[in-house]
PDB file of C-alpha atoms in Angstrom:
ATOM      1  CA  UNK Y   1       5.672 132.763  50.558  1.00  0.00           C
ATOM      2  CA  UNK Y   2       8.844 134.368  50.531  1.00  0.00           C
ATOM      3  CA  UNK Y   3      11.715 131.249  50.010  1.00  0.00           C
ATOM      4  CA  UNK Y   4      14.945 132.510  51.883  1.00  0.00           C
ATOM      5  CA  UNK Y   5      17.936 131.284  50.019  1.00  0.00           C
ATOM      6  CA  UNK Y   6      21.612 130.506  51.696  1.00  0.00           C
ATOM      7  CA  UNK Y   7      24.637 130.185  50.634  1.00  0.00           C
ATOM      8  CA  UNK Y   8      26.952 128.428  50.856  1.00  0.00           C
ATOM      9  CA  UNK Y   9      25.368 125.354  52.421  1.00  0.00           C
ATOM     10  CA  UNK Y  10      28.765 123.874  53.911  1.00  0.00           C
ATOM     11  CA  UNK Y  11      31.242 125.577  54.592  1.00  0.00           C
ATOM     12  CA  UNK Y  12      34.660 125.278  56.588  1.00  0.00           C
ATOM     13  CA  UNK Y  13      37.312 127.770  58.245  1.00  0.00           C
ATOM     14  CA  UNK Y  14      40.079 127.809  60.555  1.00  0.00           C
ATOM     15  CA  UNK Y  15      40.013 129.283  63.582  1.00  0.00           C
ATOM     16  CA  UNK Y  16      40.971 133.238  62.972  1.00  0.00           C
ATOM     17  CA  UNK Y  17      39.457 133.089  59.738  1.00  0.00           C
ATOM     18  CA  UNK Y  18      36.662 135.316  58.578  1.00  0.00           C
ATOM     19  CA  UNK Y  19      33.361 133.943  57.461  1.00  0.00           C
ATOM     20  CA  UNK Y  20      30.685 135.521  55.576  1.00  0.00           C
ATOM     21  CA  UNK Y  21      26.826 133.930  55.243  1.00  0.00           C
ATOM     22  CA  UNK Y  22      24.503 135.016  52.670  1.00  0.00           C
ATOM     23  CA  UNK Y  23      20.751 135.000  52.920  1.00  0.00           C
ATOM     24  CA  UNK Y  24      18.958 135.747  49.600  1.00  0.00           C
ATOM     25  CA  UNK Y  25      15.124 136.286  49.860  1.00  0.00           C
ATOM     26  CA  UNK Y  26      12.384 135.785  47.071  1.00  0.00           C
ATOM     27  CA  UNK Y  27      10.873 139.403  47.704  1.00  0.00           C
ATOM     28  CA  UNK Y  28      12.091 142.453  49.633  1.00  0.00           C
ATOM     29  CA  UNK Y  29      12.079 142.212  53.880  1.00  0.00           C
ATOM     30  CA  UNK Y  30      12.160 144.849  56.053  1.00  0.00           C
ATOM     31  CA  UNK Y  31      14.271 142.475  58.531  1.00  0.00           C
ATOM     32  CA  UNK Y  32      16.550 139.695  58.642  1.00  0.00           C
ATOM     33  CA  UNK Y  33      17.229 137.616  62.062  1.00  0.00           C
ATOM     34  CA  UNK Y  34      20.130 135.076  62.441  1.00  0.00           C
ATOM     35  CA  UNK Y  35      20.418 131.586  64.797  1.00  0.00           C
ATOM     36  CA  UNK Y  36      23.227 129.514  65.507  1.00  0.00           C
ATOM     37  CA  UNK Y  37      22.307 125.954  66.474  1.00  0.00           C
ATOM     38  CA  UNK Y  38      24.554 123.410  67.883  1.00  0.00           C
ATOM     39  CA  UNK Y  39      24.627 119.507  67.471  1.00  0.00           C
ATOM     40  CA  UNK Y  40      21.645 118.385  69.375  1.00  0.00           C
ATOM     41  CA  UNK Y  41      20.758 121.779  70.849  1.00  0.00           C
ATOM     42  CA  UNK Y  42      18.060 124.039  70.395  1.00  0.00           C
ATOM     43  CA  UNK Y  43      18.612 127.381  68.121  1.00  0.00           C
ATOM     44  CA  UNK Y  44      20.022 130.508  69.421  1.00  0.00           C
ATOM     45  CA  UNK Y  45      18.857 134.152  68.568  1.00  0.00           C
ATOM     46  CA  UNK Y  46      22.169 135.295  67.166  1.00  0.00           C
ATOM     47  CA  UNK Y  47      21.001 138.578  65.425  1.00  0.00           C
ATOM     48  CA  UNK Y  48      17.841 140.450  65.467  1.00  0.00           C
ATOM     49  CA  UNK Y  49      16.670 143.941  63.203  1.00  0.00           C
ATOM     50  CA  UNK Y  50      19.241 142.623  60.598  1.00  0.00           C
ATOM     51  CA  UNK Y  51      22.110 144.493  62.611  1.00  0.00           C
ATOM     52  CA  UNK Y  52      21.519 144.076  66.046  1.00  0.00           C
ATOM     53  CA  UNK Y  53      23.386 141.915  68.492  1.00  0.00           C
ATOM     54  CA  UNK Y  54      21.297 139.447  71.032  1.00  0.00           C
ATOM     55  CA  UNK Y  55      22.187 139.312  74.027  1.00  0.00           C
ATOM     56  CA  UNK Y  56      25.170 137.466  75.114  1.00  0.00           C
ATOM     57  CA  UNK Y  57      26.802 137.267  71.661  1.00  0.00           C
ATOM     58  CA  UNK Y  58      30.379 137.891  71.293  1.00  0.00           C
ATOM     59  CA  UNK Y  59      31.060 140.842  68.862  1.00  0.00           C
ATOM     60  CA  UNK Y  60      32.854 139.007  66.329  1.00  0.00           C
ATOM     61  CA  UNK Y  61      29.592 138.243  65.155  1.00  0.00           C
ATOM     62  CA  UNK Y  62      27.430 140.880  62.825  1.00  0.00           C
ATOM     63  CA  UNK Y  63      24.947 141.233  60.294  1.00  0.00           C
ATOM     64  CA  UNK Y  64      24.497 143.807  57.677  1.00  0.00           C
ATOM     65  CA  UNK Y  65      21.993 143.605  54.344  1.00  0.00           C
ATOM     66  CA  UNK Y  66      18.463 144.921  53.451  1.00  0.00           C
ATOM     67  CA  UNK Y  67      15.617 144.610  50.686  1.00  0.00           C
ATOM     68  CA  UNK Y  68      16.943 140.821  49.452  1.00  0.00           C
ATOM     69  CA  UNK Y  69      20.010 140.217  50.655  1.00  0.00           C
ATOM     70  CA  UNK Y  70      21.643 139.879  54.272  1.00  0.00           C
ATOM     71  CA  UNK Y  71      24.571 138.696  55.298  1.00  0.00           C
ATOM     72  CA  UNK Y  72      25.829 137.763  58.760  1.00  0.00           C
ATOM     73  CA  UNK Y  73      29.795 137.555  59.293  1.00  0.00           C
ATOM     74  CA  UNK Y  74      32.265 136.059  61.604  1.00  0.00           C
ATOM     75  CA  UNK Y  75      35.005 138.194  61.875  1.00  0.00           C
ATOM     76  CA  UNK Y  76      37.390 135.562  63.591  1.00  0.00           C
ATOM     77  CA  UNK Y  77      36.345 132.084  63.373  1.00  0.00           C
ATOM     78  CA  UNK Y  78      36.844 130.366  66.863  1.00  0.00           C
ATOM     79  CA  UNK Y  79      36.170 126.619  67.033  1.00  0.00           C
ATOM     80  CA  UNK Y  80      33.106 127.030  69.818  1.00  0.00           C
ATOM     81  CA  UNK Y  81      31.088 128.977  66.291  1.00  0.00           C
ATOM     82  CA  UNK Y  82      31.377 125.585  64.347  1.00  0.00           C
ATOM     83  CA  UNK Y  83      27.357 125.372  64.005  1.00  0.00           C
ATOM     84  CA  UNK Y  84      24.448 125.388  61.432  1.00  0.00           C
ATOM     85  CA  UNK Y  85      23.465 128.825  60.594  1.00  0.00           C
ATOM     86  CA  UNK Y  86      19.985 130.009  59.682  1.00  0.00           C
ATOM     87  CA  UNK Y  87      18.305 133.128  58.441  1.00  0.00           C
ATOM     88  CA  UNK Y  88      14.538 134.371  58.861  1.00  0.00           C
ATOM     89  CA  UNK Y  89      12.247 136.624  58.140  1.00  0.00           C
ATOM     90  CA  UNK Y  90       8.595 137.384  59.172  1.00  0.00           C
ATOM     91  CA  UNK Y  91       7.778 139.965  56.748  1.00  0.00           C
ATOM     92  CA  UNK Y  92       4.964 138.519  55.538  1.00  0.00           C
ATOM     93  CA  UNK Y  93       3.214 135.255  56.421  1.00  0.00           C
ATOM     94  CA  UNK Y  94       4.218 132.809  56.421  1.00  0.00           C
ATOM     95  CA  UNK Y  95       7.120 132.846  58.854  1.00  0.00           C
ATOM     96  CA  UNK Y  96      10.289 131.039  56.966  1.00  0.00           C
ATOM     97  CA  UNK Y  97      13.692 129.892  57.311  1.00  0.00           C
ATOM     98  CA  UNK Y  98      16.767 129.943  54.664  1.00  0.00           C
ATOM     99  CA  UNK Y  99      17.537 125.893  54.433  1.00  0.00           C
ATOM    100  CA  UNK Y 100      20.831 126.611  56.713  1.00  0.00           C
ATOM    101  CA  UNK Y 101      24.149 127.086  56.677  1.00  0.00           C
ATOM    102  CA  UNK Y 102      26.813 124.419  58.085  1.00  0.00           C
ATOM    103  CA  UNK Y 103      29.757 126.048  59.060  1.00  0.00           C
ATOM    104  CA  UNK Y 104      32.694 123.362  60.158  1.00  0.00           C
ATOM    105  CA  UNK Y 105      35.786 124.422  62.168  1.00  0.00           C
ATOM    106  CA  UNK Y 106      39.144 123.424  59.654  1.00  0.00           C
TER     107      UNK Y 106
ATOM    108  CA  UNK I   1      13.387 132.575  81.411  1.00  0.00           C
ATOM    109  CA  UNK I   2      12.935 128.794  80.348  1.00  0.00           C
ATOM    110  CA  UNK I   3      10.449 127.269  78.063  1.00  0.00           C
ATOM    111  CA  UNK I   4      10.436 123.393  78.929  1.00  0.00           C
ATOM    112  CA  UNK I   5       7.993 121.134  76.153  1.00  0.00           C
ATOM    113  CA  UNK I   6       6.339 117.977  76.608  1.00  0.00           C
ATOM    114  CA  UNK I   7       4.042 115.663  75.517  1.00  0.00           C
ATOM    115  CA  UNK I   8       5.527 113.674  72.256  1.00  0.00           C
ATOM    116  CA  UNK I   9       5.609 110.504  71.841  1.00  0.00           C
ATOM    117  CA  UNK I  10       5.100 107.594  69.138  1.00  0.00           C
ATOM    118  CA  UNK I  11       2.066 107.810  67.736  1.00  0.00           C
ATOM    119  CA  UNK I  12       0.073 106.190  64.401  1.00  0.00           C
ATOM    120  CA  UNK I  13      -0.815 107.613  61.819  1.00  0.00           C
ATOM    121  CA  UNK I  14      -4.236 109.504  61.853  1.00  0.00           C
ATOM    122  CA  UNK I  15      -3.974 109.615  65.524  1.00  0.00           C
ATOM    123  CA  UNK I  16      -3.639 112.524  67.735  1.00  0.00           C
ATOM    124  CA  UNK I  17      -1.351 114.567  70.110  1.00  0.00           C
ATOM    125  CA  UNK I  18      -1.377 117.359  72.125  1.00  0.00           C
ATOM    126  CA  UNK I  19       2.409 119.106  73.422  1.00  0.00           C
ATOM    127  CA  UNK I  20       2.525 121.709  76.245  1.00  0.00           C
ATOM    128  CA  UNK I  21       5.137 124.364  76.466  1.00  0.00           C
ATOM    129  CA  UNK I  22       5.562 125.377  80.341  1.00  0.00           C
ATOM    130  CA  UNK I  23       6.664 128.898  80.184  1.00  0.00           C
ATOM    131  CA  UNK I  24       8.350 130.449  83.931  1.00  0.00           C
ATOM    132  CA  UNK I  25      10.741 133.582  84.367  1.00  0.00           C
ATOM    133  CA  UNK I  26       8.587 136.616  82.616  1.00  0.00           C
ATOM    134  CA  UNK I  27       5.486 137.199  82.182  1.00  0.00           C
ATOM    135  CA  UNK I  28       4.250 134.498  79.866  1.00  0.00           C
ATOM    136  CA  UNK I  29       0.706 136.767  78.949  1.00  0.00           C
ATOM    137  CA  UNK I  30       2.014 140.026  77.437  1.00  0.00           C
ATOM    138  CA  UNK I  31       4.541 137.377  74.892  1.00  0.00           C
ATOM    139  CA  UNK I  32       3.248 136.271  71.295  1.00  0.00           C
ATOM    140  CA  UNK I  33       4.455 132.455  71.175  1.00  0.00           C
ATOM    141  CA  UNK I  34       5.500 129.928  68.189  1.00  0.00           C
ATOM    142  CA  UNK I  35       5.922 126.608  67.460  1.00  0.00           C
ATOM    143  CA  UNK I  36       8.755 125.314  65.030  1.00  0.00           C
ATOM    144  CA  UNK I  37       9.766 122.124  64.095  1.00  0.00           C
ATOM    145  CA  UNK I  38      12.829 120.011  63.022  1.00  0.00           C
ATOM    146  CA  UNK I  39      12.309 116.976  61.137  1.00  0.00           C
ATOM    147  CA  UNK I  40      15.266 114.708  61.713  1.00  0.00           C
ATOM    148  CA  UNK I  41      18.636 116.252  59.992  1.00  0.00           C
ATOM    149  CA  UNK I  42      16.620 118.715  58.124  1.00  0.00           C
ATOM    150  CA  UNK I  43      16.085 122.481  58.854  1.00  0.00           C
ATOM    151  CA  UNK I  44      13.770 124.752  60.767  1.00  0.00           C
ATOM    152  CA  UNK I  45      10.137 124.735  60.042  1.00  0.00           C
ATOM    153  CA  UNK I  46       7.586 127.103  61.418  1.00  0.00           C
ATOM    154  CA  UNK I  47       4.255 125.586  62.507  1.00  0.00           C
ATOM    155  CA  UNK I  48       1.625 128.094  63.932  1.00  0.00           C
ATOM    156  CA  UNK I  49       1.630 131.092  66.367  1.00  0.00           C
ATOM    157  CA  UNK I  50      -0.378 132.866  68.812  1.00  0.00           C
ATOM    158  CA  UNK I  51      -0.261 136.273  69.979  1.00  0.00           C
ATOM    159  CA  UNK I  52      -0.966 137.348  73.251  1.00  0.00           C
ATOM    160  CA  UNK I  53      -4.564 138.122  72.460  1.00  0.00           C
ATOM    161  CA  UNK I  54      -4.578 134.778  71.074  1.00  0.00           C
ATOM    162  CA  UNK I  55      -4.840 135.601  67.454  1.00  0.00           C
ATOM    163  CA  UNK I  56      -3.384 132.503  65.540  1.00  0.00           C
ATOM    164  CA  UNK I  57      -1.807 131.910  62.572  1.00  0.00           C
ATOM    165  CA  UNK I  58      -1.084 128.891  60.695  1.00  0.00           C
ATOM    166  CA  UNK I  59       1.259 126.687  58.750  1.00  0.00           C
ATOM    167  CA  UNK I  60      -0.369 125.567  55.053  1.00  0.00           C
ATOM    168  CA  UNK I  61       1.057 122.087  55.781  1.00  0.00           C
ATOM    169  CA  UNK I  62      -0.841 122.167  59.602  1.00  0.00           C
ATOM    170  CA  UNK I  63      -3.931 124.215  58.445  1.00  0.00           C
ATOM    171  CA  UNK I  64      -6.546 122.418  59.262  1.00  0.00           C
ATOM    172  CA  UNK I  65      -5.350 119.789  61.564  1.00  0.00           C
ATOM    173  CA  UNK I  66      -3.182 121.627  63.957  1.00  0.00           C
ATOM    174  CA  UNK I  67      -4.625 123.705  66.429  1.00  0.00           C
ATOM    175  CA  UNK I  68      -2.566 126.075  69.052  1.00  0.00           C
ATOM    176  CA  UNK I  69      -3.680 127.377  71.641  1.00  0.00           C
ATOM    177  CA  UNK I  70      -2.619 129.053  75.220  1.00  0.00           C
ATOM    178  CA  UNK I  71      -3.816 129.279  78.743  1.00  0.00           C
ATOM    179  CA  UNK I  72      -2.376 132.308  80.725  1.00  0.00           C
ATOM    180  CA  UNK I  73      -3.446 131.403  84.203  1.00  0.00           C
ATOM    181  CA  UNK I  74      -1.159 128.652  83.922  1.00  0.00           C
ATOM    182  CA  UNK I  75       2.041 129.889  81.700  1.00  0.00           C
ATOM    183  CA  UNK I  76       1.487 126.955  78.952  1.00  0.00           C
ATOM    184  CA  UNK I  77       1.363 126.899  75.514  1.00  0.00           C
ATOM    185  CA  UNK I  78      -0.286 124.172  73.604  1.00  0.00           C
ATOM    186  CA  UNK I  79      -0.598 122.563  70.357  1.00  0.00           C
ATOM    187  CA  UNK I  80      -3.128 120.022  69.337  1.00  0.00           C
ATOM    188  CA  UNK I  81      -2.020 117.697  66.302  1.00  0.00           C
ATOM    189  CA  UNK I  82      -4.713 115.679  64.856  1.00  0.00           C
ATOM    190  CA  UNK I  83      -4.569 113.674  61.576  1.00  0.00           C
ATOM    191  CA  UNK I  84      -1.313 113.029  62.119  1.00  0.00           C
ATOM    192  CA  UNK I  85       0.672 111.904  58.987  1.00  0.00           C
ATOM    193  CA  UNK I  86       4.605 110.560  58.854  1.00  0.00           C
ATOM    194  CA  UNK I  87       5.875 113.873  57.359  1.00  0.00           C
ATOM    195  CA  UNK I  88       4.763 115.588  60.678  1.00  0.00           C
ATOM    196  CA  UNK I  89       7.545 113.911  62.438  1.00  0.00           C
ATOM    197  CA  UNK I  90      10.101 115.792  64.347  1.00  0.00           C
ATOM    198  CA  UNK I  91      11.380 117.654  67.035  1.00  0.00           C
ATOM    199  CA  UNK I  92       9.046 119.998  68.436  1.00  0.00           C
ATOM    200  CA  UNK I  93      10.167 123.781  69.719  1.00  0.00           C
ATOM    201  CA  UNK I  94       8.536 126.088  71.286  1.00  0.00           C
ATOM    202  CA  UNK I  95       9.734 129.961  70.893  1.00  0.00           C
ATOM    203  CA  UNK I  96       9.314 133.080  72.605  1.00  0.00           C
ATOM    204  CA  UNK I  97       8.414 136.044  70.038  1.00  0.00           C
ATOM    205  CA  UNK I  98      10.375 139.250  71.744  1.00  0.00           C
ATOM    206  CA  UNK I  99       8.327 142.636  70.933  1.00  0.00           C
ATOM    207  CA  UNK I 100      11.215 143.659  68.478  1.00  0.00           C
ATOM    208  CA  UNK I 101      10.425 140.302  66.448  1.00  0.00           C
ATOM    209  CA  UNK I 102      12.868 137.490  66.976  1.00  0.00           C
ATOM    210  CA  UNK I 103      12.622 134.293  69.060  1.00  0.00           C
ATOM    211  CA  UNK I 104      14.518 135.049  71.443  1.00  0.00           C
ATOM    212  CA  UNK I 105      14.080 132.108  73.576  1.00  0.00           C
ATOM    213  CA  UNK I 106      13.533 128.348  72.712  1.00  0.00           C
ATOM    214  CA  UNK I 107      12.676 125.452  74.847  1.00  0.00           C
ATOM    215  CA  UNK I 108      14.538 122.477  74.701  1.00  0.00           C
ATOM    216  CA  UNK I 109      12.359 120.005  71.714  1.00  0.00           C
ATOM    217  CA  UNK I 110       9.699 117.325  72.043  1.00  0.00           C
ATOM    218  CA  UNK I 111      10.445 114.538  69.711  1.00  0.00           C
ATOM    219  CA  UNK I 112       7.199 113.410  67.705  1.00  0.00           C
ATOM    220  CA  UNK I 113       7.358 110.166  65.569  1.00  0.00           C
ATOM    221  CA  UNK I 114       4.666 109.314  63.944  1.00  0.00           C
ATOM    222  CA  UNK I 115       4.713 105.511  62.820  1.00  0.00           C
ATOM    223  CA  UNK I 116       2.371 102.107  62.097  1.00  0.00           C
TER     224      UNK I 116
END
Protein backbone atom coordinates (compact mmCIF):
# COMPACT_ATOMS: atom_id res chain seq x y z
CA UNK A 1 0.00 0.00 0.00
CA UNK A 2 1.46 3.15 -0.75
CA UNK A 3 0.92 5.54 2.75
CA UNK A 4 0.62 9.24 1.43
CA UNK A 5 2.17 11.52 3.94
CA UNK A 6 1.11 15.44 4.56
CA UNK A 7 2.45 18.03 5.93
CA UNK A 8 1.85 20.19 7.80
CA UNK A 9 -1.32 18.87 9.41
CA UNK A 10 -2.63 22.42 10.67
CA UNK A 11 -1.86 25.11 9.37
CA UNK A 12 -3.01 28.91 9.37
CA UNK A 13 -2.63 32.09 6.97
CA UNK A 14 -4.00 35.37 6.41
CA UNK A 15 -5.83 36.24 3.72
CA UNK A 16 -3.15 37.28 0.78
CA UNK A 17 -0.80 34.94 2.11
CA UNK A 18 0.73 32.10 0.17
CA UNK A 19 0.32 28.53 1.23
CA UNK A 20 2.16 25.57 0.21
CA UNK A 21 0.87 21.66 0.98
CA UNK A 22 3.12 18.81 0.78
CA UNK A 23 2.15 15.28 -0.06
CA UNK A 24 4.96 12.71 0.48
CA UNK A 25 4.24 9.14 -0.86
CA UNK A 26 5.79 5.72 0.33
CA UNK A 27 6.76 4.70 -3.38
CA UNK A 28 6.90 6.62 -6.67
CA UNK A 29 3.20 7.74 -8.44
CA UNK A 30 2.70 8.60 -11.71
CA UNK A 31 -0.15 11.13 -10.40
CA UNK A 32 -1.17 13.14 -7.60
CA UNK A 33 -4.96 14.57 -7.26
CA UNK A 34 -5.97 17.27 -4.67
CA UNK A 35 -9.64 17.93 -2.69
CA UNK A 36 -10.70 20.67 -0.68
CA UNK A 37 -13.48 19.79 1.76
CA UNK A 38 -15.49 22.14 3.75
CA UNK A 39 -17.07 21.81 7.33
CA UNK A 40 -19.84 19.39 6.82
CA UNK A 41 -19.56 19.18 3.03
CA UNK A 42 -18.59 16.64 0.76
CA UNK A 43 -14.90 16.79 -0.96
CA UNK A 44 -14.15 18.73 -3.99
CA UNK A 45 -11.85 17.64 -6.97
CA UNK A 46 -9.43 20.52 -6.65
CA UNK A 47 -6.56 19.17 -8.91
CA UNK A 48 -6.29 16.29 -11.16
CA UNK A 49 -2.88 14.80 -13.36
CA UNK A 50 -0.82 16.47 -10.50
CA UNK A 51 -1.01 19.90 -12.49
CA UNK A 52 -4.23 20.24 -13.84
CA UNK A 53 -7.00 22.54 -12.74
CA UNK A 54 -10.79 21.04 -12.20
CA UNK A 55 -13.21 22.70 -13.30
CA UNK A 56 -14.45 25.72 -11.62
CA UNK A 57 -11.31 26.33 -9.53
CA UNK A 58 -9.97 29.71 -9.19
CA UNK A 59 -6.31 29.92 -10.47
CA UNK A 60 -4.73 30.82 -7.36
CA UNK A 61 -4.78 27.32 -6.80
CA UNK A 62 -1.93 24.80 -8.42
CA UNK A 63 -0.12 21.76 -8.04
CA UNK A 64 3.28 20.80 -9.13
CA UNK A 65 5.49 17.48 -7.91
CA UNK A 66 6.19 13.95 -9.32
CA UNK A 67 7.80 10.44 -8.33
CA UNK A 68 7.21 11.10 -4.22
CA UNK A 69 6.51 14.33 -3.66
CA UNK A 70 3.62 16.85 -4.72
CA UNK A 71 2.75 19.86 -3.60
CA UNK A 72 -0.38 21.94 -4.16
CA UNK A 73 -0.14 25.87 -3.44
CA UNK A 74 -2.34 28.76 -2.74
CA UNK A 75 -0.95 31.62 -4.17
CA UNK A 76 -3.23 34.18 -2.22
CA UNK A 77 -4.99 32.87 0.68
CA UNK A 78 -8.69 34.17 0.64
CA UNK A 79 -10.84 33.29 3.66
CA UNK A 80 -13.60 31.14 1.41
CA UNK A 81 -10.06 28.39 0.97
CA UNK A 82 -10.05 27.89 4.86
CA UNK A 83 -10.68 23.92 4.41
CA UNK A 84 -9.08 20.43 5.02
CA UNK A 85 -6.86 19.51 2.24
CA UNK A 86 -6.20 16.01 0.96
CA UNK A 87 -3.93 14.29 -1.49
CA UNK A 88 -4.42 10.88 -3.50
CA UNK A 89 -3.15 8.65 -5.56
CA UNK A 90 -4.37 5.48 -7.41
CA UNK A 91 -1.20 4.23 -8.68
CA UNK A 92 -1.47 1.09 -7.42
CA UNK A 93 -4.19 -0.59 -5.36
CA UNK A 94 -5.21 0.20 -3.05
CA UNK A 95 -6.66 3.65 -3.64
CA UNK A 96 -5.34 6.04 -0.58
CA UNK A 97 -5.52 9.32 0.92
CA UNK A 98 -2.64 11.56 2.71
CA UNK A 99 -4.32 11.94 6.47
CA UNK A 100 -5.22 15.77 5.44
CA UNK A 101 -4.29 18.98 5.70
CA UNK A 102 -6.27 21.72 7.87
CA UNK A 103 -5.69 24.93 6.59
CA UNK A 104 -7.37 27.85 8.98
CA UNK A 105 -7.91 31.44 7.74
CA UNK A 106 -5.62 33.91 10.43
CA UNK B 1 -24.56 15.76 -12.65
CA UNK B 2 -25.64 14.77 -8.98
CA UNK B 3 -24.97 11.65 -7.09
CA UNK B 4 -27.64 11.59 -4.15
CA UNK B 5 -26.92 8.33 -1.39
CA UNK B 6 -29.21 6.63 0.80
CA UNK B 7 -29.90 3.96 2.85
CA UNK B 8 -27.85 4.36 6.38
CA UNK B 9 -29.06 4.09 9.32
CA UNK B 10 -28.34 2.66 12.99
CA UNK B 11 -27.66 -0.62 12.86
CA UNK B 12 -26.05 -3.56 15.41
CA UNK B 13 -23.35 -5.00 15.21
CA UNK B 14 -23.12 -8.14 12.89
CA UNK B 15 -26.10 -6.88 11.14
CA UNK B 16 -26.45 -5.75 7.67
CA UNK B 17 -26.97 -2.76 5.25
CA UNK B 18 -27.28 -2.04 1.90
CA UNK B 19 -26.75 2.08 0.53
CA UNK B 20 -27.80 3.15 -3.00
CA UNK B 21 -26.14 5.91 -4.88
CA UNK B 22 -28.82 7.44 -7.47
CA UNK B 23 -26.71 8.71 -10.22
CA UNK B 24 -28.75 11.46 -12.97
CA UNK B 25 -27.08 14.10 -15.41
CA UNK B 26 -24.52 11.78 -17.64
CA UNK B 27 -24.48 8.73 -18.55
CA UNK B 28 -24.13 6.72 -15.39
CA UNK B 29 -22.93 3.23 -17.62
CA UNK B 30 -19.77 4.31 -19.47
CA UNK B 31 -18.44 5.86 -15.51
CA UNK B 32 -16.22 3.56 -13.14
CA UNK B 33 -17.78 4.40 -9.55
CA UNK B 34 -16.31 4.41 -5.77
CA UNK B 35 -17.27 4.38 -2.48
CA UNK B 36 -15.30 6.34 0.32
CA UNK B 37 -15.90 6.83 3.71
CA UNK B 38 -15.44 9.32 6.63
CA UNK B 39 -15.47 8.09 10.03
CA UNK B 40 -16.49 10.92 12.30
CA UNK B 41 -13.60 13.80 12.43
CA UNK B 42 -11.19 11.54 10.77
CA UNK B 43 -10.04 11.50 7.08
CA UNK B 44 -10.98 9.96 3.77
CA UNK B 45 -11.11 6.27 3.41
CA UNK B 46 -11.60 4.37 0.22
CA UNK B 47 -13.94 1.36 0.37
CA UNK B 48 -14.42 -0.59 -2.98
CA UNK B 49 -14.97 0.29 -6.69
CA UNK B 50 -16.55 -0.84 -9.76
CA UNK B 51 -15.81 -0.17 -13.22
CA UNK B 52 -18.17 0.12 -15.80
CA UNK B 53 -17.84 -3.49 -16.81
CA UNK B 54 -18.34 -4.12 -13.29
CA UNK B 55 -14.93 -5.30 -12.37
CA UNK B 56 -14.58 -4.64 -8.52
CA UNK B 57 -12.05 -3.98 -6.32
CA UNK B 58 -11.83 -4.02 -2.69
CA UNK B 59 -10.82 -2.45 0.57
CA UNK B 60 -8.59 -5.10 2.94
CA UNK B 61 -10.66 -3.79 5.88
CA UNK B 62 -14.22 -4.57 3.67
CA UNK B 63 -12.84 -7.70 1.83
CA UNK B 64 -14.95 -10.12 2.48
CA UNK B 65 -17.96 -8.54 3.92
CA UNK B 66 -18.63 -5.67 1.65
CA UNK B 67 -19.96 -6.24 -1.58
CA UNK B 68 -20.58 -3.37 -4.44
CA UNK B 69 -22.34 -3.65 -6.98
CA UNK B 70 -24.30 -1.53 -9.88
CA UNK B 71 -27.40 -1.71 -11.95
CA UNK B 72 -27.27 0.43 -15.20
CA UNK B 73 -30.87 0.28 -16.24
CA UNK B 74 -31.55 2.20 -13.29
CA UNK B 75 -28.42 4.76 -12.69
CA UNK B 76 -27.67 3.27 -8.99
CA UNK B 77 -24.83 2.21 -7.37
CA UNK B 78 -24.91 -0.09 -4.46
CA UNK B 79 -23.04 -1.39 -1.62
CA UNK B 80 -23.95 -4.28 0.55
CA UNK B 81 -22.33 -4.21 4.18
CA UNK B 82 -22.66 -7.33 6.07
CA UNK B 83 -20.87 -8.23 9.35
CA UNK B 84 -21.00 -5.01 10.30
CA UNK B 85 -18.52 -4.03 13.11
CA UNK B 86 -18.29 -0.39 15.11
CA UNK B 87 -15.12 0.66 13.19
CA UNK B 88 -17.29 0.62 9.95
CA UNK B 89 -19.05 3.65 11.13
CA UNK B 90 -19.21 6.75 9.12
CA UNK B 91 -20.29 8.85 6.52
CA UNK B 92 -20.77 7.16 3.38
CA UNK B 93 -19.73 8.86 -0.26
CA UNK B 94 -20.23 7.89 -3.30
CA UNK B 95 -17.73 9.21 -6.22
CA UNK B 96 -17.70 9.50 -9.79
CA UNK B 97 -14.24 8.16 -11.34
CA UNK B 98 -13.68 10.74 -14.51
CA UNK B 99 -11.72 8.80 -17.46
CA UNK B 100 -8.56 10.98 -16.64
CA UNK B 101 -8.68 9.42 -12.95
CA UNK B 102 -10.04 11.71 -10.29
CA UNK B 103 -13.44 11.80 -8.54
CA UNK B 104 -14.69 14.32 -9.93
CA UNK B 105 -18.05 14.27 -8.47
CA UNK B 106 -19.30 13.23 -4.93
CA UNK B 107 -22.72 12.78 -3.59
CA UNK B 108 -23.71 14.31 -0.58
CA UNK B 109 -22.86 11.23 2.51
CA UNK B 110 -25.01 8.57 4.15
CA UNK B 111 -24.29 8.45 7.78
CA UNK B 112 -23.81 4.71 9.05
CA UNK B 113 -23.59 4.04 12.87
CA UNK B 114 -23.19 0.96 13.83
CA UNK B 115 -24.13 0.42 17.65
CA UNK B 116 -25.69 -2.27 20.46
Amino acid sequence: EIVLTQSPTTTAASPGEKVTITCLASSSVSNMYWYQQKSGASPKLLIYSTSSLASGVPDRFSGSGSGTSYSLTINTMEAEDAATYYCQQWSSNPLTFGSGTKLEIK
Amino acid sequence: VQLVESGGGLVQPGKSLKLSCSASGFTFSSYGMHWIRQAPGKGLDWVAYISSSSGTVYADAVKGRFTISRDNAKNTLYLQLNSLKSEDTAIYYCARRDYGGPLDYWGQGVMVTVSS
